[in-house]
Every structure is written in structure tokens, then in C-alpha cells.
């Protein structure tokens, strides 16, 4: 079914609410990273207008998350529940509520650490404001389809929980980039993993191979002929395939894996291309970038190869 023919899906709305300090800002940030349209602290009088807007933009296909708490203008939890019921019954819209709860002692600790005042206890202890807010929010907590108690959650734990509940499988995948580069031309700044391919023999010092690149068959064959090549690169691939699910679980949005050699034209290019194909065969969709592929070969950058030894093993 196309997006245009499924208005219920287009009207998907998640109200994010709960106790102050329980993690609403973190949740909204994660939803935004997952592709949701996010609005925080909207005056409730404008809620219906905002809900209608994504329905009219059916081609956009983005779900909407609205952050509402005790600071929102016109906030009355019981009235909000009635309004949600009316919107569901009147338009058949997919409207759900996420309530973020947290133990009072933990909320007091968080407000103390951040040195923020509780919004409902500006001139009183935070515990008083927490108790007042909890009583006020109880109708929404009972109504909510999703309740997350963040008492024992770190920020990262909460991010993972939100991704698991509200992210599509593809949304959880980090953007994966494979990069080849030359150490002589500087390290890449944003690489999460860097592998040094300079232990492999260098095609630069073969006159026939020097003008070529790691994408050429003869250069690739030369690199592959190194006795250390197959076992070491296979181990690197296994390591990467082990780490990528962990990066995904940690909620990383981008993962860059860099392969370097001296000039960035031969060994790193070949290995980066091979690893990219291995990852694609394993179900990933990495982008491949060769930073220094078009750089001119320079002997000063490559460094001289070790001197050849005589057959007897003595000095040349």
C-alpha cells in the first residue's frame, strides 16, 4: 500500500510526556534522529492544527512526536485525554502516548546534579514539586500505551529503549562508511576504526605497478600475494562484523572505518574495496570513499623500501 493511500499511517502521532527530569528531551532527540518530526512544549490549543498538518503533507510520510509536560501552556491532563479520545474517534488517527516515569529520589538527585529548579517548585524543595507533578500527571500515566520508568536508566539505556520501541529496523542501522587514505597525507578526523595496511608489501616500488591503484587487477594480485595478506584481512573482517552490531546497539548514527597505507593509492584502496564487498555480502550497505586515490605518486611520501640482502644473508 502506498503512503498516499494509507492516511492512518500518515497521521501517526506520539505524545511524549511524563515527569520533569525523566528524560523527555532525550526521547525527542532520538525520535528526531529516527526521522520523526518533533515539536516540544506546544500550546495545547494548537495541538489539533499541528496534527492535521502532516495528514495534508501525505508525501512526506514522517510520523510526528509532540512533547508535552506541566510547562506546556494550557496543560490539563484530564482534558488532554478527552481530546485524544475525540481525535481518535473522529479521524481514525494513529495517536499513542509515551509516559516517562521515574522514582522521586532519583529525580531529586538529577535536579540537584544539574542545579535546575523543578518547574512546579521554584521556591520550595524539589521533592514538593515532584509530588505535585506526579499527582497532576496521573491521568496521563494511566492512559498511556507506553510507560518507561527511567529510574535505573542511563541516557544511553533510554536511547536504546526508544530505538527498539519506535524505530524501524532500517532506522537502527548506522550510516556506514569505508574509507581508504594515505598516512602521509594526514589521518582522517572522524574515523571510528583505523587499520594500518603498511605491513603489506608496497606496489609503489614496482615500476610497472606504481602508476596504478588498488582497484587494478595487477596491483590487487601483488598485494594479495603477500604471505600475511589473507589471514590478517580475514581477521579484520571478522572483527568488523563483530563490532557493527555492538555499534548499532549503542545507537551510533555514523560509523567510519578507515584503511590507511603510506600514499593512500594501493594497499589501502584494495583492502577497503574488499572489506566493502564483504560487508555488502553480509547484508550491510556501506559507502566506499577513496580519499587519496587521485593523489600523484610521490617517492618522498612513500619512503624507500628496505635494502635487498645478499643471498648469504650478509650486508649488501
PDB file of C-alpha atoms in Angstrom:
ATOM      1  CA  UNK A   1       0.000   0.000   0.000  1.00  0.00           C
ATOM      2  CA  UNK A   2       1.379   3.401  -0.896  1.00  0.00           C
ATOM      3  CA  UNK A   3       1.780   6.250   1.570  1.00  0.00           C
ATOM      4  CA  UNK A   4      -0.890   8.255  -0.218  1.00  0.00           C
ATOM      5  CA  UNK A   5      -3.484   5.502   0.189  1.00  0.00           C
ATOM      6  CA  UNK A   6      -2.936   4.987   3.915  1.00  0.00           C
ATOM      7  CA  UNK A   7      -3.974   8.149   5.727  1.00  0.00           C
ATOM      8  CA  UNK A   8      -3.923   6.453   9.117  1.00  0.00           C
ATOM      9  CA  UNK A   9      -0.200   5.776   8.764  1.00  0.00           C
ATOM     10  CA  UNK A  10       0.404   9.332   7.631  1.00  0.00           C
ATOM     11  CA  UNK A  11      -1.364  10.665  10.753  1.00  0.00           C
ATOM     12  CA  UNK A  12       0.814   8.681  13.159  1.00  0.00           C
ATOM     13  CA  UNK A  13       1.339  10.745  16.286  1.00  0.00           C
ATOM     14  CA  UNK A  14       3.190  10.083  19.518  1.00  0.00           C
ATOM     15  CA  UNK A  15       2.586  12.326  22.529  1.00  0.00           C
ATOM     16  CA  UNK A  16       5.710  12.291  24.702  1.00  0.00           C
ATOM     17  CA  UNK A  17       5.010  13.329  28.270  1.00  0.00           C
ATOM     18  CA  UNK A  18       5.856  12.442  31.843  1.00  0.00           C
ATOM     19  CA  UNK A  19       7.583  13.783  34.899  1.00  0.00           C
ATOM     20  CA  UNK A  20      10.059  16.632  34.607  1.00  0.00           C
ATOM     21  CA  UNK A  21      13.595  15.240  34.607  1.00  0.00           C
ATOM     22  CA  UNK A  22      12.509  11.755  33.483  1.00  0.00           C
ATOM     23  CA  UNK A  23      14.115  12.037  30.031  1.00  0.00           C
ATOM     24  CA  UNK A  24      11.684  13.738  27.637  1.00  0.00           C
ATOM     25  CA  UNK A  25      14.401  15.764  25.895  1.00  0.00           C
ATOM     26  CA  UNK A  26      16.474  12.621  25.318  1.00  0.00           C
ATOM     27  CA  UNK A  27      13.481  10.774  23.861  1.00  0.00           C
ATOM     28  CA  UNK A  28      12.615  13.601  21.467  1.00  0.00           C
ATOM     29  CA  UNK A  29      16.215  13.832  20.283  1.00  0.00           C
ATOM     30  CA  UNK A  30      16.316  10.099  19.491  1.00  0.00           C
ATOM     31  CA  UNK A  31      12.974  10.253  17.663  1.00  0.00           C
ATOM     32  CA  UNK A  32      14.295  13.143  15.585  1.00  0.00           C
ATOM     33  CA  UNK A  33      17.362  11.062  14.698  1.00  0.00           C
ATOM     34  CA  UNK A  34      14.993   8.273  13.638  1.00  0.00           C
ATOM     35  CA  UNK A  35      13.297  10.603  11.151  1.00  0.00           C
ATOM     36  CA  UNK A  36      10.322  11.782  13.184  1.00  0.00           C
ATOM     37  CA  UNK A  37       9.065  15.335  13.002  1.00  0.00           C
ATOM     38  CA  UNK A  38       9.448  16.670  16.550  1.00  0.00           C
ATOM     39  CA  UNK A  39       7.743  19.585  18.330  1.00  0.00           C
ATOM     40  CA  UNK A  40       8.313  20.331  22.014  1.00  0.00           C
ATOM     41  CA  UNK A  41       6.191  22.286  24.523  1.00  0.00           C
ATOM     42  CA  UNK A  42       3.413  23.079  22.075  1.00  0.00           C
ATOM     43  CA  UNK A  43       0.479  25.096  23.487  1.00  0.00           C
ATOM     44  CA  UNK A  44      -2.358  22.585  23.667  1.00  0.00           C
ATOM     45  CA  UNK A  45      -4.707  24.940  21.810  1.00  0.00           C
ATOM     46  CA  UNK A  46      -2.561  24.332  18.708  1.00  0.00           C
ATOM     47  CA  UNK A  47      -2.438  20.560  19.009  1.00  0.00           C
ATOM     48  CA  UNK A  48      -5.250  19.760  16.568  1.00  0.00           C
ATOM     49  CA  UNK A  49      -3.856  22.188  13.981  1.00  0.00           C
ATOM     50  CA  UNK A  50      -0.457  20.529  14.185  1.00  0.00           C
ATOM     51  CA  UNK A  51      -1.930  17.036  13.977  1.00  0.00           C
ATOM     52  CA  UNK A  52      -3.753  17.937  10.754  1.00  0.00           C
ATOM     53  CA  UNK A  53      -0.631  19.326   9.068  1.00  0.00           C
ATOM     54  CA  UNK A  54       1.183  16.026   8.381  1.00  0.00           C
ATOM     55  CA  UNK A  55      -2.032  14.491   7.029  1.00  0.00           C
ATOM     56  CA  UNK A  56      -2.139  17.159   4.327  1.00  0.00           C
ATOM     57  CA  UNK A  57       1.543  16.540   3.521  1.00  0.00           C
ATOM     58  CA  UNK A  58       0.961  12.881   2.738  1.00  0.00           C
ATOM     59  CA  UNK A  59       4.007  12.629   0.541  1.00  0.00           C
ATOM     60  CA  UNK A  60       6.309  13.455   3.431  1.00  0.00           C
ATOM     61  CA  UNK A  61       5.389  10.275   5.300  1.00  0.00           C
ATOM     62  CA  UNK A  62       7.012  11.384   8.559  1.00  0.00           C
ATOM     63  CA  UNK A  63       5.475  10.445  11.926  1.00  0.00           C
ATOM     64  CA  UNK A  64       5.014  13.261  14.404  1.00  0.00           C
ATOM     65  CA  UNK A  65       6.171  13.403  18.038  1.00  0.00           C
ATOM     66  CA  UNK A  66       4.866  16.147  20.310  1.00  0.00           C
ATOM     67  CA  UNK A  67       6.486  16.833  23.670  1.00  0.00           C
ATOM     68  CA  UNK A  68       4.014  17.947  26.349  1.00  0.00           C
ATOM     69  CA  UNK A  69       4.575  18.405  30.060  1.00  0.00           C
ATOM     70  CA  UNK A  70       3.479  20.511  33.007  1.00  0.00           C
ATOM     71  CA  UNK A  71       5.185  23.582  31.492  1.00  0.00           C
ATOM     72  CA  UNK A  72       3.041  23.496  28.333  1.00  0.00           C
ATOM     73  CA  UNK A  73       0.544  26.349  28.053  1.00  0.00           C
ATOM     74  CA  UNK A  74      -2.985  25.221  28.872  1.00  0.00           C
ATOM     75  CA  UNK A  75      -1.813  21.883  30.244  1.00  0.00           C
ATOM     76  CA  UNK A  76      -4.652  19.925  31.835  1.00  0.00           C
ATOM     77  CA  UNK A  77      -4.035  16.155  31.748  1.00  0.00           C
ATOM     78  CA  UNK A  78      -7.671  15.062  32.099  1.00  0.00           C
ATOM     79  CA  UNK A  79      -8.746  17.435  29.323  1.00  0.00           C
ATOM     80  CA  UNK A  80      -5.877  16.249  27.135  1.00  0.00           C
ATOM     81  CA  UNK A  81      -7.028  12.628  27.490  1.00  0.00           C
ATOM     82  CA  UNK A  82     -10.534  13.632  26.389  1.00  0.00           C
ATOM     83  CA  UNK A  83      -9.129  15.495  23.385  1.00  0.00           C
ATOM     84  CA  UNK A  84      -7.043  12.487  22.333  1.00  0.00           C
ATOM     85  CA  UNK A  85     -10.115  10.251  22.541  1.00  0.00           C
ATOM     86  CA  UNK A  86     -12.078  12.678  20.358  1.00  0.00           C
ATOM     87  CA  UNK A  87      -9.302  12.861  17.760  1.00  0.00           C
ATOM     88  CA  UNK A  88      -9.085   9.067  17.567  1.00  0.00           C
ATOM     89  CA  UNK A  89     -12.814   8.573  17.218  1.00  0.00           C
ATOM     90  CA  UNK A  90     -13.293  11.434  14.784  1.00  0.00           C
ATOM     91  CA  UNK A  91     -10.429  10.865  12.389  1.00  0.00           C
ATOM     92  CA  UNK A  92      -9.269   7.312  12.947  1.00  0.00           C
ATOM     93  CA  UNK A  93      -5.770   8.619  13.548  1.00  0.00           C
ATOM     94  CA  UNK A  94      -2.928   6.545  14.996  1.00  0.00           C
ATOM     95  CA  UNK A  95      -2.333   8.503  18.215  1.00  0.00           C
ATOM     96  CA  UNK A  96      -0.349   6.979  21.064  1.00  0.00           C
ATOM     97  CA  UNK A  97       1.103   8.314  24.297  1.00  0.00           C
ATOM     98  CA  UNK A  98       4.508   7.664  25.843  1.00  0.00           C
ATOM     99  CA  UNK A  99       4.760   8.459  29.556  1.00  0.00           C
ATOM    100  CA  UNK A 100       8.189   8.782  31.178  1.00  0.00           C
ATOM    101  CA  UNK A 101       8.160   7.929  34.862  1.00  0.00           C
ATOM    102  CA  UNK A 102      10.944   7.977  37.458  1.00  0.00           C
ATOM    103  CA  UNK A 103      11.303   7.471  41.197  1.00  0.00           C
ATOM    104  CA  UNK A 104      11.173  10.640  43.267  1.00  0.00           C
ATOM    105  CA  UNK A 105      14.580  10.147  44.907  1.00  0.00           C
ATOM    106  CA  UNK A 106      16.246   9.750  41.521  1.00  0.00           C
ATOM    107  CA  UNK A 107      14.518  12.860  40.171  1.00  0.00           C
ATOM    108  CA  UNK A 108      15.730  14.822  43.198  1.00  0.00           C
ATOM    109  CA  UNK A 109      19.272  13.619  42.507  1.00  0.00           C
ATOM    110  CA  UNK A 110      19.048  14.664  38.852  1.00  0.00           C
ATOM    111  CA  UNK A 111      17.771  18.132  39.675  1.00  0.00           C
ATOM    112  CA  UNK A 112      20.496  18.514  42.291  1.00  0.00           C
ATOM    113  CA  UNK A 113      23.245  17.450  39.858  1.00  0.00           C
ATOM    114  CA  UNK A 114      22.078  19.768  37.090  1.00  0.00           C
ATOM    115  CA  UNK A 115      21.320  22.607  39.547  1.00  0.00           C
ATOM    116  CA  UNK A 116      17.977  23.143  37.855  1.00  0.00           C
ATOM    117  CA  UNK A 117      14.815  24.092  39.704  1.00  0.00           C
ATOM    118  CA  UNK A 118      11.799  21.873  39.397  1.00  0.00           C
ATOM    119  CA  UNK A 119       9.158  23.739  37.315  1.00  0.00           C
ATOM    120  CA  UNK A 120       6.491  23.178  39.966  1.00  0.00           C
ATOM    121  CA  UNK A 121       8.661  24.041  42.977  1.00  0.00           C
ATOM    122  CA  UNK A 122      10.584  27.175  42.155  1.00  0.00           C
ATOM    123  CA  UNK A 123      10.556  28.434  45.762  1.00  0.00           C
ATOM    124  CA  UNK A 124      10.232  25.064  47.517  1.00  0.00           C
ATOM    125  CA  UNK A 125      12.245  21.810  47.702  1.00  0.00           C
ATOM    126  CA  UNK A 126      12.271  19.731  44.541  1.00  0.00           C
ATOM    127  CA  UNK A 127      10.507  16.899  46.381  1.00  0.00           C
ATOM    128  CA  UNK A 128       7.406  19.063  46.780  1.00  0.00           C
ATOM    129  CA  UNK A 129       7.267  19.872  43.077  1.00  0.00           C
ATOM    130  CA  UNK A 130       7.813  16.225  42.129  1.00  0.00           C
ATOM    131  CA  UNK A 131       4.922  15.121  44.351  1.00  0.00           C
ATOM    132  CA  UNK A 132       2.588  17.806  42.954  1.00  0.00           C
ATOM    133  CA  UNK A 133       3.507  16.969  39.370  1.00  0.00           C
ATOM    134  CA  UNK A 134       3.087  13.229  39.904  1.00  0.00           C
ATOM    135  CA  UNK A 135      -0.444  13.758  41.214  1.00  0.00           C
ATOM    136  CA  UNK A 136      -1.295  16.057  38.312  1.00  0.00           C
ATOM    137  CA  UNK A 137       0.083  13.654  35.683  1.00  0.00           C
ATOM    138  CA  UNK A 138      -1.594  10.509  36.982  1.00  0.00           C
ATOM    139  CA  UNK A 139      -4.477  10.567  34.415  1.00  0.00           C
ATOM    140  CA  UNK A 140      -1.952  10.607  31.578  1.00  0.00           C
ATOM    141  CA  UNK A 141       0.086   7.801  33.117  1.00  0.00           C
ATOM    142  CA  UNK A 142      -2.999   5.583  33.386  1.00  0.00           C
ATOM    143  CA  UNK A 143      -3.972   6.446  29.817  1.00  0.00           C
ATOM    144  CA  UNK A 144      -0.580   5.978  28.143  1.00  0.00           C
ATOM    145  CA  UNK A 145       0.026   2.965  25.895  1.00  0.00           C
ATOM    146  CA  UNK A 146       3.756   3.166  26.569  1.00  0.00           C
ATOM    147  CA  UNK A 147       5.279   3.739  30.007  1.00  0.00           C
ATOM    148  CA  UNK A 148       9.047   3.798  30.518  1.00  0.00           C
ATOM    149  CA  UNK A 149      10.428   4.009  34.049  1.00  0.00           C
ATOM    150  CA  UNK A 150      13.828   5.657  33.700  1.00  0.00           C
ATOM    151  CA  UNK A 151      14.839   5.346  37.365  1.00  0.00           C
ATOM    152  CA  UNK A 152      17.689   2.946  36.658  1.00  0.00           C
ATOM    153  CA  UNK A 153      18.344   4.065  33.076  1.00  0.00           C
ATOM    154  CA  UNK A 154      21.424   5.841  31.861  1.00  0.00           C
ATOM    155  CA  UNK A 155      20.931   8.232  28.958  1.00  0.00           C
ATOM    156  CA  UNK A 156      22.246   5.536  26.626  1.00  0.00           C
ATOM    157  CA  UNK A 157      19.851   2.927  28.078  1.00  0.00           C
ATOM    158  CA  UNK A 158      16.921   5.230  27.376  1.00  0.00           C
ATOM    159  CA  UNK A 159      18.091   5.898  23.826  1.00  0.00           C
ATOM    160  CA  UNK A 160      18.286   2.160  23.124  1.00  0.00           C
ATOM    161  CA  UNK A 161      14.821   1.592  24.591  1.00  0.00           C
ATOM    162  CA  UNK A 162      13.306   4.285  22.346  1.00  0.00           C
ATOM    163  CA  UNK A 163      15.046   2.928  19.242  1.00  0.00           C
ATOM    164  CA  UNK A 164      13.757  -0.568  19.958  1.00  0.00           C
ATOM    165  CA  UNK A 165      10.168   0.598  20.543  1.00  0.00           C
ATOM    166  CA  UNK A 166       9.739   3.243  17.870  1.00  0.00           C
ATOM    167  CA  UNK A 167      12.470   2.777  15.280  1.00  0.00           C
ATOM    168  CA  UNK A 168      12.052   0.654  12.188  1.00  0.00           C
ATOM    169  CA  UNK A 169      14.726  -1.968  11.661  1.00  0.00           C
ATOM    170  CA  UNK A 170      16.411   0.075   8.935  1.00  0.00           C
ATOM    171  CA  UNK A 171      16.351   3.196  11.131  1.00  0.00           C
ATOM    172  CA  UNK A 172      18.508   1.457  13.719  1.00  0.00           C
ATOM    173  CA  UNK A 173      21.298   0.854  11.243  1.00  0.00           C
ATOM    174  CA  UNK A 174      24.125   3.394  11.481  1.00  0.00           C
ATOM    175  CA  UNK A 175      25.328   5.095   8.327  1.00  0.00           C
ATOM    176  CA  UNK A 176      28.404   3.039   7.429  1.00  0.00           C
ATOM    177  CA  UNK A 177      31.337   4.495   5.501  1.00  0.00           C
ATOM    178  CA  UNK A 178      34.505   2.672   4.430  1.00  0.00           C
ATOM    179  CA  UNK A 179      37.440   4.980   3.745  1.00  0.00           C
ATOM    180  CA  UNK A 180      40.906   4.495   2.261  1.00  0.00           C
ATOM    181  CA  UNK A 181      43.552   7.128   2.919  1.00  0.00           C
ATOM    182  CA  UNK A 182      47.278   7.835   2.976  1.00  0.00           C
ATOM    183  CA  UNK A 183      49.026   8.334   6.325  1.00  0.00           C
ATOM    184  CA  UNK A 184      51.492  10.689   4.620  1.00  0.00           C
ATOM    185  CA  UNK A 185      48.576  12.982   3.777  1.00  0.00           C
ATOM    186  CA  UNK A 186      47.070  13.049   7.266  1.00  0.00           C
ATOM    187  CA  UNK A 187      44.796  10.892   9.398  1.00  0.00           C
ATOM    188  CA  UNK A 188      41.021  11.089   8.798  1.00  0.00           C
ATOM    189  CA  UNK A 189      39.437  13.096  11.579  1.00  0.00           C
ATOM    190  CA  UNK A 190      36.209  11.216  12.188  1.00  0.00           C
ATOM    191  CA  UNK A 191      37.232   7.573  11.834  1.00  0.00           C
ATOM    192  CA  UNK A 192      35.884   5.180  14.465  1.00  0.00           C
ATOM    193  CA  UNK A 193      38.292   2.409  13.466  1.00  0.00           C
ATOM    194  CA  UNK A 194      41.648   2.814  11.681  1.00  0.00           C
ATOM    195  CA  UNK A 195      43.564  -0.135  10.221  1.00  0.00           C
ATOM    196  CA  UNK A 196      47.187   0.298   9.106  1.00  0.00           C
ATOM    197  CA  UNK A 197      47.925  -1.613   5.895  1.00  0.00           C
ATOM    198  CA  UNK A 198      51.592  -0.607   5.711  1.00  0.00           C
ATOM    199  CA  UNK A 199      52.649  -4.070   6.882  1.00  0.00           C
ATOM    200  CA  UNK A 200      51.777  -5.367   3.397  1.00  0.00           C
ATOM    201  CA  UNK A 201      54.340  -5.073   0.614  1.00  0.00           C
ATOM    202  CA  UNK A 202      54.102  -1.830  -1.316  1.00  0.00           C
ATOM    203  CA  UNK A 203      53.288  -1.851  -5.076  1.00  0.00           C
ATOM    204  CA  UNK A 204      54.697   1.674  -5.278  1.00  0.00           C
ATOM    205  CA  UNK A 205      58.192   0.250  -5.613  1.00  0.00           C
ATOM    206  CA  UNK A 206      57.321  -1.872  -8.630  1.00  0.00           C
ATOM    207  CA  UNK A 207      57.845   0.322 -11.696  1.00  0.00           C
ATOM    208  CA  UNK A 208      55.002  -1.352 -13.603  1.00  0.00           C
ATOM    209  CA  UNK A 209      52.535  -1.079 -10.713  1.00  0.00           C
ATOM    210  CA  UNK A 210      53.442   2.355  -9.386  1.00  0.00           C
ATOM    211  CA  UNK A 211      51.148   4.310 -11.777  1.00  0.00           C
ATOM    212  CA  UNK A 212      48.191   2.056 -10.989  1.00  0.00           C
ATOM    213  CA  UNK A 213      45.864   1.873  -7.983  1.00  0.00           C
ATOM    214  CA  UNK A 214      44.447  -0.734  -5.675  1.00  0.00           C
ATOM    215  CA  UNK A 215      41.446  -1.039  -7.985  1.00  0.00           C
ATOM    216  CA  UNK A 216      43.612  -2.508 -10.766  1.00  0.00           C
ATOM    217  CA  UNK A 217      43.780  -6.292 -11.005  1.00  0.00           C
ATOM    218  CA  UNK A 218      47.581  -6.473 -11.201  1.00  0.00           C
ATOM    219  CA  UNK A 219      48.028  -4.242  -8.168  1.00  0.00           C
ATOM    220  CA  UNK A 220      45.437  -6.270  -6.251  1.00  0.00           C
ATOM    221  CA  UNK A 221      47.208  -9.518  -7.141  1.00  0.00           C
ATOM    222  CA  UNK A 222      50.523  -8.078  -5.944  1.00  0.00           C
ATOM    223  CA  UNK A 223      49.041  -7.102  -2.565  1.00  0.00           C
ATOM    224  CA  UNK A 224      47.225 -10.428  -2.189  1.00  0.00           C
ATOM    225  CA  UNK A 225      50.481 -12.313  -2.795  1.00  0.00           C
ATOM    226  CA  UNK A 226      51.896 -11.033   0.498  1.00  0.00           C
ATOM    227  CA  UNK A 227      52.023 -14.045   2.887  1.00  0.00           C
ATOM    228  CA  UNK A 228      50.371 -12.016   5.657  1.00  0.00           C
ATOM    229  CA  UNK A 229      47.519 -10.745   3.495  1.00  0.00           C
ATOM    230  CA  UNK A 230      44.753 -13.332   3.578  1.00  0.00           C
ATOM    231  CA  UNK A 231      44.835 -14.266   7.247  1.00  0.00           C
ATOM    232  CA  UNK A 232      45.187 -10.697   8.523  1.00  0.00           C
ATOM    233  CA  UNK A 233      42.484  -9.165   6.318  1.00  0.00           C
ATOM    234  CA  UNK A 234      40.101 -12.021   7.124  1.00  0.00           C
ATOM    235  CA  UNK A 235      40.643 -11.356  10.835  1.00  0.00           C
ATOM    236  CA  UNK A 236      39.943  -7.654  10.300  1.00  0.00           C
ATOM    237  CA  UNK A 237      36.691  -8.517   8.529  1.00  0.00           C
ATOM    238  CA  UNK A 238      35.625 -10.808  11.374  1.00  0.00           C
ATOM    239  CA  UNK A 239      36.388  -8.076  13.892  1.00  0.00           C
ATOM    240  CA  UNK A 240      34.330  -5.511  11.986  1.00  0.00           C
ATOM    241  CA  UNK A 241      31.386  -7.904  11.659  1.00  0.00           C
ATOM    242  CA  UNK A 242      31.580  -8.485  15.413  1.00  0.00           C
ATOM    243  CA  UNK A 243      31.679  -4.783  16.257  1.00  0.00           C
ATOM    244  CA  UNK A 244      28.958  -3.439  13.944  1.00  0.00           C
ATOM    245  CA  UNK A 245      26.029  -4.978  15.874  1.00  0.00           C
ATOM    246  CA  UNK A 246      27.530  -3.519  19.048  1.00  0.00           C
ATOM    247  CA  UNK A 247      27.701  -0.064  17.478  1.00  0.00           C
ATOM    248  CA  UNK A 248      24.086  -0.464  16.422  1.00  0.00           C
ATOM    249  CA  UNK A 249      23.067  -1.452  19.964  1.00  0.00           C
ATOM    250  CA  UNK A 250      24.845   1.618  21.314  1.00  0.00           C
ATOM    251  CA  UNK A 251      22.766   3.806  18.998  1.00  0.00           C
ATOM    252  CA  UNK A 252      25.633   5.199  16.923  1.00  0.00           C
ATOM    253  CA  UNK A 253      24.310   7.137  13.938  1.00  0.00           C
ATOM    254  CA  UNK A 254      27.534   7.019  11.905  1.00  0.00           C
ATOM    255  CA  UNK A 255      30.395   4.527  11.746  1.00  0.00           C
ATOM    256  CA  UNK A 256      33.505   5.231   9.662  1.00  0.00           C
ATOM    257  CA  UNK A 257      36.098   2.509   9.165  1.00  0.00           C
ATOM    258  CA  UNK A 258      39.373   3.701   7.638  1.00  0.00           C
ATOM    259  CA  UNK A 259      42.175   1.768   5.974  1.00  0.00           C
ATOM    260  CA  UNK A 260      45.488   3.535   5.549  1.00  0.00           C
ATOM    261  CA  UNK A 261      48.717   2.942   3.713  1.00  0.00           C
ATOM    262  CA  UNK A 262      51.541   5.377   3.058  1.00  0.00           C
ATOM    263  CA  UNK A 263      50.230   7.153  -0.020  1.00  0.00           C
ATOM    264  CA  UNK A 264      46.600   6.034   0.019  1.00  0.00           C
ATOM    265  CA  UNK A 265      46.601   4.707  -3.563  1.00  0.00           C
ATOM    266  CA  UNK A 266      47.429   0.986  -3.492  1.00  0.00           C
ATOM    267  CA  UNK A 267      47.160  -1.243  -0.404  1.00  0.00           C
ATOM    268  CA  UNK A 268      44.533   0.722   1.493  1.00  0.00           C
ATOM    269  CA  UNK A 269      42.410   1.129  -1.644  1.00  0.00           C
ATOM    270  CA  UNK A 270      42.416  -2.577  -2.386  1.00  0.00           C
ATOM    271  CA  UNK A 271      41.670  -3.678   1.181  1.00  0.00           C
ATOM    272  CA  UNK A 272      38.928  -1.069   1.623  1.00  0.00           C
ATOM    273  CA  UNK A 273      37.255  -2.288  -1.566  1.00  0.00           C
ATOM    274  CA  UNK A 274      37.472  -5.917  -0.452  1.00  0.00           C
ATOM    275  CA  UNK A 275      36.052  -5.200   3.013  1.00  0.00           C
ATOM    276  CA  UNK A 276      33.217  -3.203   1.438  1.00  0.00           C
ATOM    277  CA  UNK A 277      32.229  -6.186  -0.694  1.00  0.00           C
ATOM    278  CA  UNK A 278      32.397  -8.488   2.332  1.00  0.00           C
ATOM    279  CA  UNK A 279      30.092  -6.196   4.303  1.00  0.00           C
ATOM    280  CA  UNK A 280      27.637  -5.966   1.409  1.00  0.00           C
ATOM    281  CA  UNK A 281      27.564  -9.747   1.181  1.00  0.00           C
ATOM    282  CA  UNK A 282      26.757  -9.786   4.910  1.00  0.00           C
ATOM    283  CA  UNK A 283      23.719  -7.521   4.465  1.00  0.00           C
ATOM    284  CA  UNK A 284      25.214  -4.089   5.180  1.00  0.00           C
ATOM    285  CA  UNK A 285      25.114  -1.105   2.833  1.00  0.00           C
ATOM    286  CA  UNK A 286      28.425   0.712   3.284  1.00  0.00           C
ATOM    287  CA  UNK A 287      29.535   3.691   1.206  1.00  0.00           C
ATOM    288  CA  UNK A 288      33.093   3.478  -0.103  1.00  0.00           C
ATOM    289  CA  UNK A 289      35.345   6.541  -0.336  1.00  0.00           C
ATOM    290  CA  UNK A 290      38.948   6.674  -1.554  1.00  0.00           C
ATOM    291  CA  UNK A 291      40.309   9.912  -0.154  1.00  0.00           C
ATOM    292  CA  UNK A 292      43.706   9.930  -1.875  1.00  0.00           C
ATOM    293  CA  UNK A 293      43.095   7.770  -4.903  1.00  0.00           C
ATOM    294  CA  UNK A 294      43.749  10.633  -7.307  1.00  0.00           C
ATOM    295  CA  UNK A 295      46.837  11.911  -5.483  1.00  0.00           C
ATOM    296  CA  UNK A 296      50.030  11.815  -7.537  1.00  0.00           C
ATOM    297  CA  UNK A 297      52.595   9.124  -6.545  1.00  0.00           C
ATOM    298  CA  UNK A 298      55.497  10.665  -4.651  1.00  0.00           C
ATOM    299  CA  UNK A 299      58.611   8.784  -3.588  1.00  0.00           C
ATOM    300  CA  UNK A 300      59.199  11.229  -0.740  1.00  0.00           C
ATOM    301  CA  UNK A 301      55.841  10.280   0.735  1.00  0.00           C
ATOM    302  CA  UNK A 302      56.134   6.564   0.228  1.00  0.00           C
ATOM    303  CA  UNK A 303      59.562   6.153   1.825  1.00  0.00           C
ATOM    304  CA  UNK A 304      62.246   3.898   0.480  1.00  0.00           C
ATOM    305  CA  UNK A 305      61.894   0.104   0.616  1.00  0.00           C
ATOM    306  CA  UNK A 306      64.321  -1.821   2.827  1.00  0.00           C
ATOM    307  CA  UNK A 307      67.668  -2.604   1.102  1.00  0.00           C
ATOM    308  CA  UNK A 308      67.945  -6.005  -0.518  1.00  0.00           C
ATOM    309  CA  UNK A 309      70.157  -8.533   1.269  1.00  0.00           C
ATOM    310  CA  UNK A 310      72.647 -10.793  -0.375  1.00  0.00           C
ATOM    311  CA  UNK A 311      71.935 -14.478  -0.862  1.00  0.00           C
ATOM    312  CA  UNK A 312      74.255 -15.314   2.025  1.00  0.00           C
ATOM    313  CA  UNK A 313      72.333 -13.079   4.390  1.00  0.00           C
ATOM    314  CA  UNK A 314      75.236 -10.601   4.886  1.00  0.00           C
ATOM    315  CA  UNK A 315      75.165  -6.862   4.384  1.00  0.00           C
ATOM    316  CA  UNK A 316      74.763  -5.680   0.773  1.00  0.00           C
TER     317      UNK A 316
END
